[in-house]
Amino acid sequence: MNSLYKSVKTLGVSLLFASAFSFQPAFANGPIGEHVNHLQENLKDYSEEVQWMIGKVDAMVSDYEAKGNKAVNSDDLVEYWESVKFHSAIETNYVPVYASIWQGLYGIKMAIDNKAPAAEARKQQEALNAALWQGLGAVKLAAQFQQKGLLQSVKATATETMTQSATMDEIKHKLDRVVAKYAERLGDEATQIVHDTYLHLFEGVEGTLIEQDANLVEELEKDFNVTLPKAIADNQSVDDVRAVVVAMQSKLDRAKKLIEKAEKARKDVF
């Protein structure tokens, strides 16, 4: 067990589970795929997905560099990320790198949208590539742990004990805790709450919510994985972090109304 601990400690930040993109895209929102409980069997696919993603991003940045932002659709970056099953492998093993990948994707997207120099897009691309490869290595390690029975099985749904509308209230409560922990100067703990809330609560309602407002889902995904973690990492003021949370909670209120409408529609049908 001591050697196992040393292995994990040596990896340190390497225990960041990176992203991959499959040739047969699987819808990433909603329930976690069962493949996350069979990592070893999926390693070949995950490796191919990482290479595929790196190639797709490089092609986009190259087109931007040669022809400008009108030649590319930066929204495709998010589509690539959300189209693959490895998305779940990262989330369920080490969520922080999931946020890092989102930050890399949006870094490229913002560079393109804002017509920044191509060098800036390349800088963000390098950071994304590093996270992807780092994460792939971490997933391979997780697969070894899983084979030895050292990882718990992942359940597809984390909100089985409450309604989806009640889940939205719980998410808002968790975000209040983020602000409280940050105010206590416990930035790492605050960040962990953000990641856990996304994985264990918001992911469980995405499937329903995306049917009602896909753009709202994308906004909240960015908030959970880019905007809020970055505000904490950048040591912004408590008021600034609270402002991010308040804006998120406003979006969550909108989301709750949509979910309640969907829940009512299901009841009316049955």
PDB file of N, CA and C in Angstrom, residues 96-180:
ATOM      1  N   PRO A  96     -10.816  17.765 -11.622  1.00  0.00           N
ATOM      2  CA  PRO A  96     -10.063  18.993 -11.893  1.00  0.00           C
ATOM      3  C   PRO A  96      -9.488  19.098 -13.295  1.00  0.00           C
ATOM      4  N   VAL A  97      -8.974  17.997 -13.880  1.00  0.00           N
ATOM      5  CA  VAL A  97      -8.439  18.103 -15.223  1.00  0.00           C
ATOM      6  C   VAL A  97      -9.549  18.325 -16.240  1.00  0.00           C
ATOM      7  N   TYR A  98     -10.744  17.866 -15.896  1.00  0.00           N
ATOM      8  CA  TYR A  98     -11.898  18.130 -16.754  1.00  0.00           C
ATOM      9  C   TYR A  98     -12.073  19.640 -16.895  1.00  0.00           C
ATOM     10  N   ALA A  99     -11.931  20.340 -15.773  1.00  0.00           N
ATOM     11  CA  ALA A  99     -12.025  21.803 -15.811  1.00  0.00           C
ATOM     12  C   ALA A  99     -10.874  22.402 -16.605  1.00  0.00           C
ATOM     13  N   SER A 100      -9.674  21.827 -16.455  1.00  0.00           N
ATOM     14  CA  SER A 100      -8.517  22.331 -17.193  1.00  0.00           C
ATOM     15  C   SER A 100      -8.721  22.204 -18.696  1.00  0.00           C
ATOM     16  N   ILE A 101      -9.344  21.114 -19.110  1.00  0.00           N
ATOM     17  CA  ILE A 101      -9.597  20.912 -20.534  1.00  0.00           C
ATOM     18  C   ILE A 101     -10.616  21.938 -21.039  1.00  0.00           C
ATOM     19  N   TRP A 102     -11.655  22.143 -20.252  1.00  0.00           N
ATOM     20  CA  TRP A 102     -12.621  23.181 -20.620  1.00  0.00           C
ATOM     21  C   TRP A 102     -11.930  24.534 -20.761  1.00  0.00           C
ATOM     22  N   GLN A 103     -11.029  24.844 -19.831  1.00  0.00           N
ATOM     23  CA  GLN A 103     -10.328  26.123 -19.876  1.00  0.00           C
ATOM     24  C   GLN A 103      -9.484  26.228 -21.140  1.00  0.00           C
ATOM     25  N   GLY A 104      -8.840  25.120 -21.507  1.00  0.00           N
ATOM     26  CA  GLY A 104      -8.065  25.124 -22.736  1.00  0.00           C
ATOM     27  C   GLY A 104      -8.927  25.324 -23.969  1.00  0.00           C
ATOM     28  N   LEU A 105     -10.045  24.621 -24.008  1.00  0.00           N
ATOM     29  CA  LEU A 105     -10.960  24.752 -25.136  1.00  0.00           C
ATOM     30  C   LEU A 105     -11.487  26.179 -25.262  1.00  0.00           C
ATOM     31  N   TYR A 106     -11.900  26.744 -24.138  1.00  0.00           N
ATOM     32  CA  TYR A 106     -12.427  28.110 -24.188  1.00  0.00           C
ATOM     33  C   TYR A 106     -11.326  29.133 -24.409  1.00  0.00           C
ATOM     34  N   GLY A 107     -10.100  28.808 -23.991  1.00  0.00           N
ATOM     35  CA  GLY A 107      -8.993  29.702 -24.293  1.00  0.00           C
ATOM     36  C   GLY A 107      -8.781  29.825 -25.794  1.00  0.00           C
ATOM     37  N   ILE A 108      -8.842  28.692 -26.485  1.00  0.00           N
ATOM     38  CA  ILE A 108      -8.729  28.703 -27.946  1.00  0.00           C
ATOM     39  C   ILE A 108      -9.922  29.414 -28.569  1.00  0.00           C
ATOM     40  N   LYS A 109     -11.102  29.070 -28.084  1.00  0.00           N
ATOM     41  CA  LYS A 109     -12.329  29.655 -28.629  1.00  0.00           C
ATOM     42  C   LYS A 109     -12.331  31.181 -28.491  1.00  0.00           C
ATOM     43  N   MET A 110     -11.945  31.669 -27.320  1.00  0.00           N
ATOM     44  CA  MET A 110     -11.936  33.115 -27.090  1.00  0.00           C
ATOM     45  C   MET A 110     -10.878  33.798 -27.948  1.00  0.00           C
ATOM     46  N   ALA A 111      -9.733  33.141 -28.126  1.00  0.00           N
ATOM     47  CA  ALA A 111      -8.692  33.716 -28.984  1.00  0.00           C
ATOM     48  C   ALA A 111      -9.210  33.881 -30.409  1.00  0.00           C
ATOM     49  N   ILE A 112      -9.917  32.863 -30.881  1.00  0.00           N
ATOM     50  CA  ILE A 112     -10.473  32.925 -32.241  1.00  0.00           C
ATOM     51  C   ILE A 112     -11.589  33.968 -32.328  1.00  0.00           C
ATOM     52  N   ASP A 113     -12.515  33.904 -31.381  1.00  0.00           N
ATOM     53  CA  ASP A 113     -13.653  34.832 -31.414  1.00  0.00           C
ATOM     54  C   ASP A 113     -13.222  36.291 -31.300  1.00  0.00           C
ATOM     55  N   ASN A 114     -12.156  36.527 -30.524  1.00  0.00           N
ATOM     56  CA  ASN A 114     -11.676  37.897 -30.305  1.00  0.00           C
ATOM     57  C   ASN A 114     -10.618  38.321 -31.316  1.00  0.00           C
ATOM     58  N   LYS A 115     -10.364  37.445 -32.301  1.00  0.00           N
ATOM     59  CA  LYS A 115      -9.394  37.731 -33.363  1.00  0.00           C
ATOM     60  C   LYS A 115      -8.013  38.035 -32.794  1.00  0.00           C
ATOM     61  N   ALA A 116      -7.642  37.281 -31.767  1.00  0.00           N
ATOM     62  CA  ALA A 116      -6.320  37.445 -31.157  1.00  0.00           C
ATOM     63  C   ALA A 116      -5.249  36.900 -32.100  1.00  0.00           C
ATOM     64  N   PRO A 117      -3.991  37.253 -31.885  1.00  0.00           N
ATOM     65  CA  PRO A 117      -2.927  36.699 -32.730  1.00  0.00           C
ATOM     66  C   PRO A 117      -2.946  35.172 -32.674  1.00  0.00           C
ATOM     67  N   ALA A 118      -2.583  34.562 -33.770  1.00  0.00           N
ATOM     68  CA  ALA A 118      -2.590  33.093 -33.837  1.00  0.00           C
ATOM     69  C   ALA A 118      -1.696  32.493 -32.762  1.00  0.00           C
ATOM     70  N   ALA A 119      -0.656  33.229 -32.383  1.00  0.00           N
ATOM     71  CA  ALA A 119       0.258  32.736 -31.353  1.00  0.00           C
ATOM     72  C   ALA A 119      -0.475  32.486 -30.034  1.00  0.00           C
ATOM     73  N   GLU A 120      -1.478  33.294 -29.736  1.00  0.00           N
ATOM     74  CA  GLU A 120      -2.255  33.107 -28.511  1.00  0.00           C
ATOM     75  C   GLU A 120      -3.085  31.830 -28.587  1.00  0.00           C
ATOM     76  N   ALA A 121      -3.673  31.588 -29.754  1.00  0.00           N
ATOM     77  CA  ALA A 121      -4.437  30.352 -29.941  1.00  0.00           C
ATOM     78  C   ALA A 121      -3.506  29.142 -29.814  1.00  0.00           C
ATOM     79  N   ARG A 122      -2.300  29.250 -30.356  1.00  0.00           N
ATOM     80  CA  ARG A 122      -1.328  28.152 -30.267  1.00  0.00           C
ATOM     81  C   ARG A 122      -0.924  27.917 -28.806  1.00  0.00           C
ATOM     82  N   LYS A 123      -0.783  28.978 -28.050  1.00  0.00           N
ATOM     83  CA  LYS A 123      -0.417  28.853 -26.635  1.00  0.00           C
ATOM     84  C   LYS A 123      -1.492  28.081 -25.877  1.00  0.00           C
ATOM     85  N   GLN A 124      -2.758  28.410 -26.120  1.00  0.00           N
ATOM     86  CA  GLN A 124      -3.865  27.715 -25.480  1.00  0.00           C
ATOM     87  C   GLN A 124      -3.950  26.268 -25.963  1.00  0.00           C
ATOM     88  N   GLN A 125      -3.628  26.065 -27.248  1.00  0.00           N
ATOM     89  CA  GLN A 125      -3.640  24.710 -27.808  1.00  0.00           C
ATOM     90  C   GLN A 125      -2.595  23.833 -27.122  1.00  0.00           C
ATOM     91  N   GLU A 126      -1.417  24.386 -26.884  1.00  0.00           N
ATOM     92  CA  GLU A 126      -0.368  23.630 -26.208  1.00  0.00           C
ATOM     93  C   GLU A 126      -0.799  23.215 -24.807  1.00  0.00           C
ATOM     94  N   ALA A 127      -1.464  24.120 -24.102  1.00  0.00           N
ATOM     95  CA  ALA A 127      -1.934  23.809 -22.755  1.00  0.00           C
ATOM     96  C   ALA A 127      -2.991  22.706 -22.801  1.00  0.00           C
ATOM     97  N   LEU A 128      -3.874  22.779 -23.794  1.00  0.00           N
ATOM     98  CA  LEU A 128      -4.901  21.756 -23.947  1.00  0.00           C
ATOM     99  C   LEU A 128      -4.270  20.403 -24.261  1.00  0.00           C
ATOM    100  N   ASN A 129      -3.322  20.386 -25.189  1.00  0.00           N
ATOM    101  CA  ASN A 129      -2.659  19.129 -25.549  1.00  0.00           C
ATOM    102  C   ASN A 129      -1.971  18.494 -24.346  1.00  0.00           C
ATOM    103  N   ALA A 130      -1.331  19.327 -23.544  1.00  0.00           N
ATOM    104  CA  ALA A 130      -0.641  18.815 -22.359  1.00  0.00           C
ATOM    105  C   ALA A 130      -1.629  18.164 -21.398  1.00  0.00           C
ATOM    106  N   ALA A 131      -2.781  18.804 -21.224  1.00  0.00           N
ATOM    107  CA  ALA A 131      -3.799  18.247 -20.329  1.00  0.00           C
ATOM    108  C   ALA A 131      -4.354  16.939 -20.872  1.00  0.00           C
ATOM    109  N   LEU A 132      -4.521  16.867 -22.178  1.00  0.00           N
ATOM    110  CA  LEU A 132      -5.036  15.647 -22.793  1.00  0.00           C
ATOM    111  C   LEU A 132      -4.089  14.470 -22.575  1.00  0.00           C
ATOM    112  N   TRP A 133      -2.818  14.677 -22.845  1.00  0.00           N
ATOM    113  CA  TRP A 133      -1.853  13.592 -22.674  1.00  0.00           C
ATOM    114  C   TRP A 133      -1.660  13.242 -21.206  1.00  0.00           C
ATOM    115  N   GLN A 134      -1.635  14.251 -20.374  1.00  0.00           N
ATOM    116  CA  GLN A 134      -1.493  14.032 -18.943  1.00  0.00           C
ATOM    117  C   GLN A 134      -2.660  13.210 -18.423  1.00  0.00           C
ATOM    118  N   GLY A 135      -3.830  13.559 -18.890  1.00  0.00           N
ATOM    119  CA  GLY A 135      -5.016  12.844 -18.460  1.00  0.00           C
ATOM    120  C   GLY A 135      -5.062  11.425 -18.955  1.00  0.00           C
ATOM    121  N   LEU A 136      -4.599  11.202 -20.163  1.00  0.00           N
ATOM    122  CA  LEU A 136      -4.584   9.841 -20.691  1.00  0.00           C
ATOM    123  C   LEU A 136      -3.699   8.943 -19.828  1.00  0.00           C
ATOM    124  N   GLY A 137      -2.555   9.470 -19.428  1.00  0.00           N
ATOM    125  CA  GLY A 137      -1.685   8.709 -18.547  1.00  0.00           C
ATOM    126  C   GLY A 137      -2.350   8.406 -17.217  1.00  0.00           C
ATOM    127  N   ALA A 138      -3.087   9.383 -16.706  1.00  0.00           N
ATOM    128  CA  ALA A 138      -3.768   9.181 -15.430  1.00  0.00           C
ATOM    129  C   ALA A 138      -4.885   8.158 -15.550  1.00  0.00           C
ATOM    130  N   VAL A 139      -5.573   8.155 -16.668  1.00  0.00           N
ATOM    131  CA  VAL A 139      -6.633   7.173 -16.877  1.00  0.00           C
ATOM    132  C   VAL A 139      -6.035   5.769 -16.967  1.00  0.00           C
ATOM    133  N   LYS A 140      -4.863   5.656 -17.585  1.00  0.00           N
ATOM    134  CA  LYS A 140      -4.203   4.358 -17.651  1.00  0.00           C
ATOM    135  C   LYS A 140      -3.853   3.865 -16.240  1.00  0.00           C
ATOM    136  N   LEU A 141      -3.406   4.782 -15.397  1.00  0.00           N
ATOM    137  CA  LEU A 141      -3.121   4.417 -14.012  1.00  0.00           C
ATOM    138  C   LEU A 141      -4.401   4.006 -13.298  1.00  0.00           C
ATOM    139  N   ALA A 142      -5.470   4.758 -13.518  1.00  0.00           N
ATOM    140  CA  ALA A 142      -6.746   4.426 -12.898  1.00  0.00           C
ATOM    141  C   ALA A 142      -7.221   3.048 -13.337  1.00  0.00           C
ATOM    142  N   ALA A 143      -6.959   2.719 -14.601  1.00  0.00           N
ATOM    143  CA  ALA A 143      -7.356   1.402 -15.108  1.00  0.00           C
ATOM    144  C   ALA A 143      -6.641   0.298 -14.331  1.00  0.00           C
ATOM    145  N   GLN A 144      -5.364   0.529 -14.006  1.00  0.00           N
ATOM    146  CA  GLN A 144      -4.620  -0.462 -13.219  1.00  0.00           C
ATOM    147  C   GLN A 144      -5.220  -0.602 -11.824  1.00  0.00           C
ATOM    148  N   PHE A 145      -5.541   0.527 -11.215  1.00  0.00           N
ATOM    149  CA  PHE A 145      -6.154   0.494  -9.888  1.00  0.00           C
ATOM    150  C   PHE A 145      -7.499  -0.224  -9.938  1.00  0.00           C
ATOM    151  N   GLN A 146      -8.242   0.042 -11.005  1.00  0.00           N
ATOM    152  CA  GLN A 146      -9.565  -0.578 -11.146  1.00  0.00           C
ATOM    153  C   GLN A 146      -9.438  -2.088 -11.291  1.00  0.00           C
ATOM    154  N   GLN A 147      -8.439  -2.532 -12.039  1.00  0.00           N
ATOM    155  CA  GLN A 147      -8.212  -3.958 -12.224  1.00  0.00           C
ATOM    156  C   GLN A 147      -7.894  -4.659 -10.905  1.00  0.00           C
ATOM    157  N   LYS A 148      -7.277  -3.924  -9.993  1.00  0.00           N
ATOM    158  CA  LYS A 148      -6.913  -4.476  -8.681  1.00  0.00           C
ATOM    159  C   LYS A 148      -8.027  -4.289  -7.644  1.00  0.00           C
ATOM    160  N   GLY A 149      -9.165  -3.734  -8.100  1.00  0.00           N
ATOM    161  CA  GLY A 149     -10.276  -3.533  -7.180  1.00  0.00           C
ATOM    162  C   GLY A 149     -10.111  -2.354  -6.253  1.00  0.00           C
ATOM    163  N   LEU A 150      -9.258  -1.398  -6.624  1.00  0.00           N
ATOM    164  CA  LEU A 150      -8.991  -0.244  -5.764  1.00  0.00           C
ATOM    165  C   LEU A 150      -9.857   0.962  -6.089  1.00  0.00           C
ATOM    166  N   LEU A 151     -10.697   0.852  -7.108  1.00  0.00           N
ATOM    167  CA  LEU A 151     -11.625   1.929  -7.442  1.00  0.00           C
ATOM    168  C   LEU A 151     -13.049   1.439  -7.257  1.00  0.00           C
ATOM    169  N   GLN A 152     -13.884   2.275  -6.684  1.00  0.00           N
ATOM    170  CA  GLN A 152     -15.289   1.927  -6.526  1.00  0.00           C
ATOM    171  C   GLN A 152     -16.005   2.030  -7.867  1.00  0.00           C
ATOM    172  N   SER A 153     -17.034   1.225  -8.030  1.00  0.00           N
ATOM    173  CA  SER A 153     -17.840   1.302  -9.248  1.00  0.00           C
ATOM    174  C   SER A 153     -18.576   2.633  -9.283  1.00  0.00           C
ATOM    175  N   VAL A 154     -18.765   3.138 -10.488  1.00  0.00           N
ATOM    176  CA  VAL A 154     -19.438   4.417 -10.668  1.00  0.00           C
ATOM    177  C   VAL A 154     -20.895   4.193 -11.001  1.00  0.00           C
ATOM    178  N   LYS A 155     -21.765   4.877 -10.304  1.00  0.00           N
ATOM    179  CA  LYS A 155     -23.190   4.785 -10.605  1.00  0.00           C
ATOM    180  C   LYS A 155     -23.546   5.806 -11.672  1.00  0.00           C
ATOM    181  N   ALA A 156     -24.475   5.438 -12.504  1.00  0.00           N
ATOM    182  CA  ALA A 156     -24.842   6.309 -13.621  1.00  0.00           C
ATOM    183  C   ALA A 156     -25.507   7.592 -13.173  1.00  0.00           C
ATOM    184  N   THR A 157     -26.263   7.561 -12.089  1.00  0.00           N
ATOM    185  CA  THR A 157     -27.028   8.727 -11.664  1.00  0.00           C
ATOM    186  C   THR A 157     -26.727   9.052 -10.217  1.00  0.00           C
ATOM    187  N   ALA A 158     -26.411  10.310  -9.955  1.00  0.00           N
ATOM    188  CA  ALA A 158     -26.041  10.714  -8.600  1.00  0.00           C
ATOM    189  C   ALA A 158     -27.172  11.412  -7.867  1.00  0.00           C
ATOM    190  N   THR A 159     -28.322  11.541  -8.503  1.00  0.00           N
ATOM    191  CA  THR A 159     -29.421  12.294  -7.891  1.00  0.00           C
ATOM    192  C   THR A 159     -30.680  11.442  -7.780  1.00  0.00           C
ATOM    193  N   GLU A 160     -30.509  10.163  -7.551  1.00  0.00           N
ATOM    194  CA  GLU A 160     -31.652   9.256  -7.524  1.00  0.00           C
ATOM    195  C   GLU A 160     -32.609   9.540  -6.373  1.00  0.00           C
ATOM    196  N   THR A 161     -32.091  10.092  -5.266  1.00  0.00           N
ATOM    197  CA  THR A 161     -32.908  10.254  -4.067  1.00  0.00           C
ATOM    198  C   THR A 161     -33.695  11.549  -4.036  1.00  0.00           C
ATOM    199  N   MET A 162     -33.547  12.410  -5.026  1.00  0.00           N
ATOM    200  CA  MET A 162     -34.300  13.660  -5.044  1.00  0.00           C
ATOM    201  C   MET A 162     -34.777  13.964  -6.459  1.00  0.00           C
ATOM    202  N   THR A 163     -35.829  14.762  -6.534  1.00  0.00           N
ATOM    203  CA  THR A 163     -36.312  15.168  -7.844  1.00  0.00           C
ATOM    204  C   THR A 163     -35.289  16.084  -8.495  1.00  0.00           C
ATOM    205  N   GLN A 164     -35.407  16.236  -9.800  1.00  0.00           N
ATOM    206  CA  GLN A 164     -34.452  17.093 -10.492  1.00  0.00           C
ATOM    207  C   GLN A 164     -34.624  18.558 -10.100  1.00  0.00           C
ATOM    208  N   SER A 165     -35.847  18.995  -9.849  1.00  0.00           N
ATOM    209  CA  SER A 165     -36.048  20.381  -9.424  1.00  0.00           C
ATOM    210  C   SER A 165     -35.437  20.599  -8.037  1.00  0.00           C
ATOM    211  N   ALA A 166     -35.541  19.590  -7.160  1.00  0.00           N
ATOM    212  CA  ALA A 166     -34.915  19.687  -5.839  1.00  0.00           C
ATOM    213  C   ALA A 166     -33.396  19.690  -5.971  1.00  0.00           C
ATOM    214  N   THR A 167     -32.902  18.986  -6.966  1.00  0.00           N
ATOM    215  CA  THR A 167     -31.464  18.968  -7.214  1.00  0.00           C
ATOM    216  C   THR A 167     -30.955  20.369  -7.537  1.00  0.00           C
ATOM    217  N   MET A 168     -31.744  21.133  -8.275  1.00  0.00           N
ATOM    218  CA  MET A 168     -31.335  22.498  -8.607  1.00  0.00           C
ATOM    219  C   MET A 168     -31.172  23.339  -7.348  1.00  0.00           C
ATOM    220  N   ASP A 169     -32.071  23.174  -6.384  1.00  0.00           N
ATOM    221  CA  ASP A 169     -31.953  23.908  -5.118  1.00  0.00           C
ATOM    222  C   ASP A 169     -30.685  23.495  -4.375  1.00  0.00           C
ATOM    223  N   GLU A 170     -30.386  22.205  -4.411  1.00  0.00           N
ATOM    224  CA  GLU A 170     -29.191  21.704  -3.733  1.00  0.00           C
ATOM    225  C   GLU A 170     -27.929  22.258  -4.388  1.00  0.00           C
ATOM    226  N   ILE A 171     -27.940  22.390  -5.707  1.00  0.00           N
ATOM    227  CA  ILE A 171     -26.787  22.967  -6.408  1.00  0.00           C
ATOM    228  C   ILE A 171     -26.555  24.398  -5.950  1.00  0.00           C
ATOM    229  N   LYS A 172     -27.617  25.164  -5.842  1.00  0.00           N
ATOM    230  CA  LYS A 172     -27.498  26.556  -5.384  1.00  0.00           C
ATOM    231  C   LYS A 172     -26.921  26.604  -3.973  1.00  0.00           C
ATOM    232  N   HIS A 173     -27.371  25.684  -3.121  1.00  0.00           N
ATOM    233  CA  HIS A 173     -26.864  25.619  -1.754  1.00  0.00           C
ATOM    234  C   HIS A 173     -25.361  25.308  -1.751  1.00  0.00           C
ATOM    235  N   LYS A 174     -24.952  24.384  -2.597  1.00  0.00           N
ATOM    236  CA  LYS A 174     -23.535  24.030  -2.682  1.00  0.00           C
ATOM    237  C   LYS A 174     -22.699  25.233  -3.137  1.00  0.00           C
ATOM    238  N   LEU A 175     -23.236  26.017  -4.046  1.00  0.00           N
ATOM    239  CA  LEU A 175     -22.505  27.190  -4.515  1.00  0.00           C
ATOM    240  C   LEU A 175     -22.353  28.229  -3.409  1.00  0.00           C
ATOM    241  N   ASP A 176     -23.347  28.330  -2.543  1.00  0.00           N
ATOM    242  CA  ASP A 176     -23.211  29.214  -1.380  1.00  0.00           C
ATOM    243  C   ASP A 176     -22.054  28.745  -0.498  1.00  0.00           C
ATOM    244  N   ARG A 177     -21.897  27.431  -0.384  1.00  0.00           N
ATOM    245  CA  ARG A 177     -20.797  26.878   0.406  1.00  0.00           C
ATOM    246  C   ARG A 177     -19.450  27.195  -0.239  1.00  0.00           C
ATOM    247  N   VAL A 178     -19.428  27.247  -1.559  1.00  0.00           N
ATOM    248  CA  VAL A 178     -18.192  27.604  -2.256  1.00  0.00           C
ATOM    249  C   VAL A 178     -17.718  28.985  -1.814  1.00  0.00           C
ATOM    250  N   VAL A 179     -18.650  29.931  -1.792  1.00  0.00           N
ATOM    251  CA  VAL A 179     -18.304  31.294  -1.382  1.00  0.00           C
ATOM    252  C   VAL A 179     -17.825  31.310   0.066  1.00  0.00           C
ATOM    253  N   ALA A 180     -18.531  30.561   0.921  1.00  0.00           N
ATOM    254  CA  ALA A 180     -18.164  30.529   2.335  1.00  0.00           C
ATOM    255  C   ALA A 180     -16.747  29.981   2.528  1.00  0.00           C
TER     256      ALA A 180
END
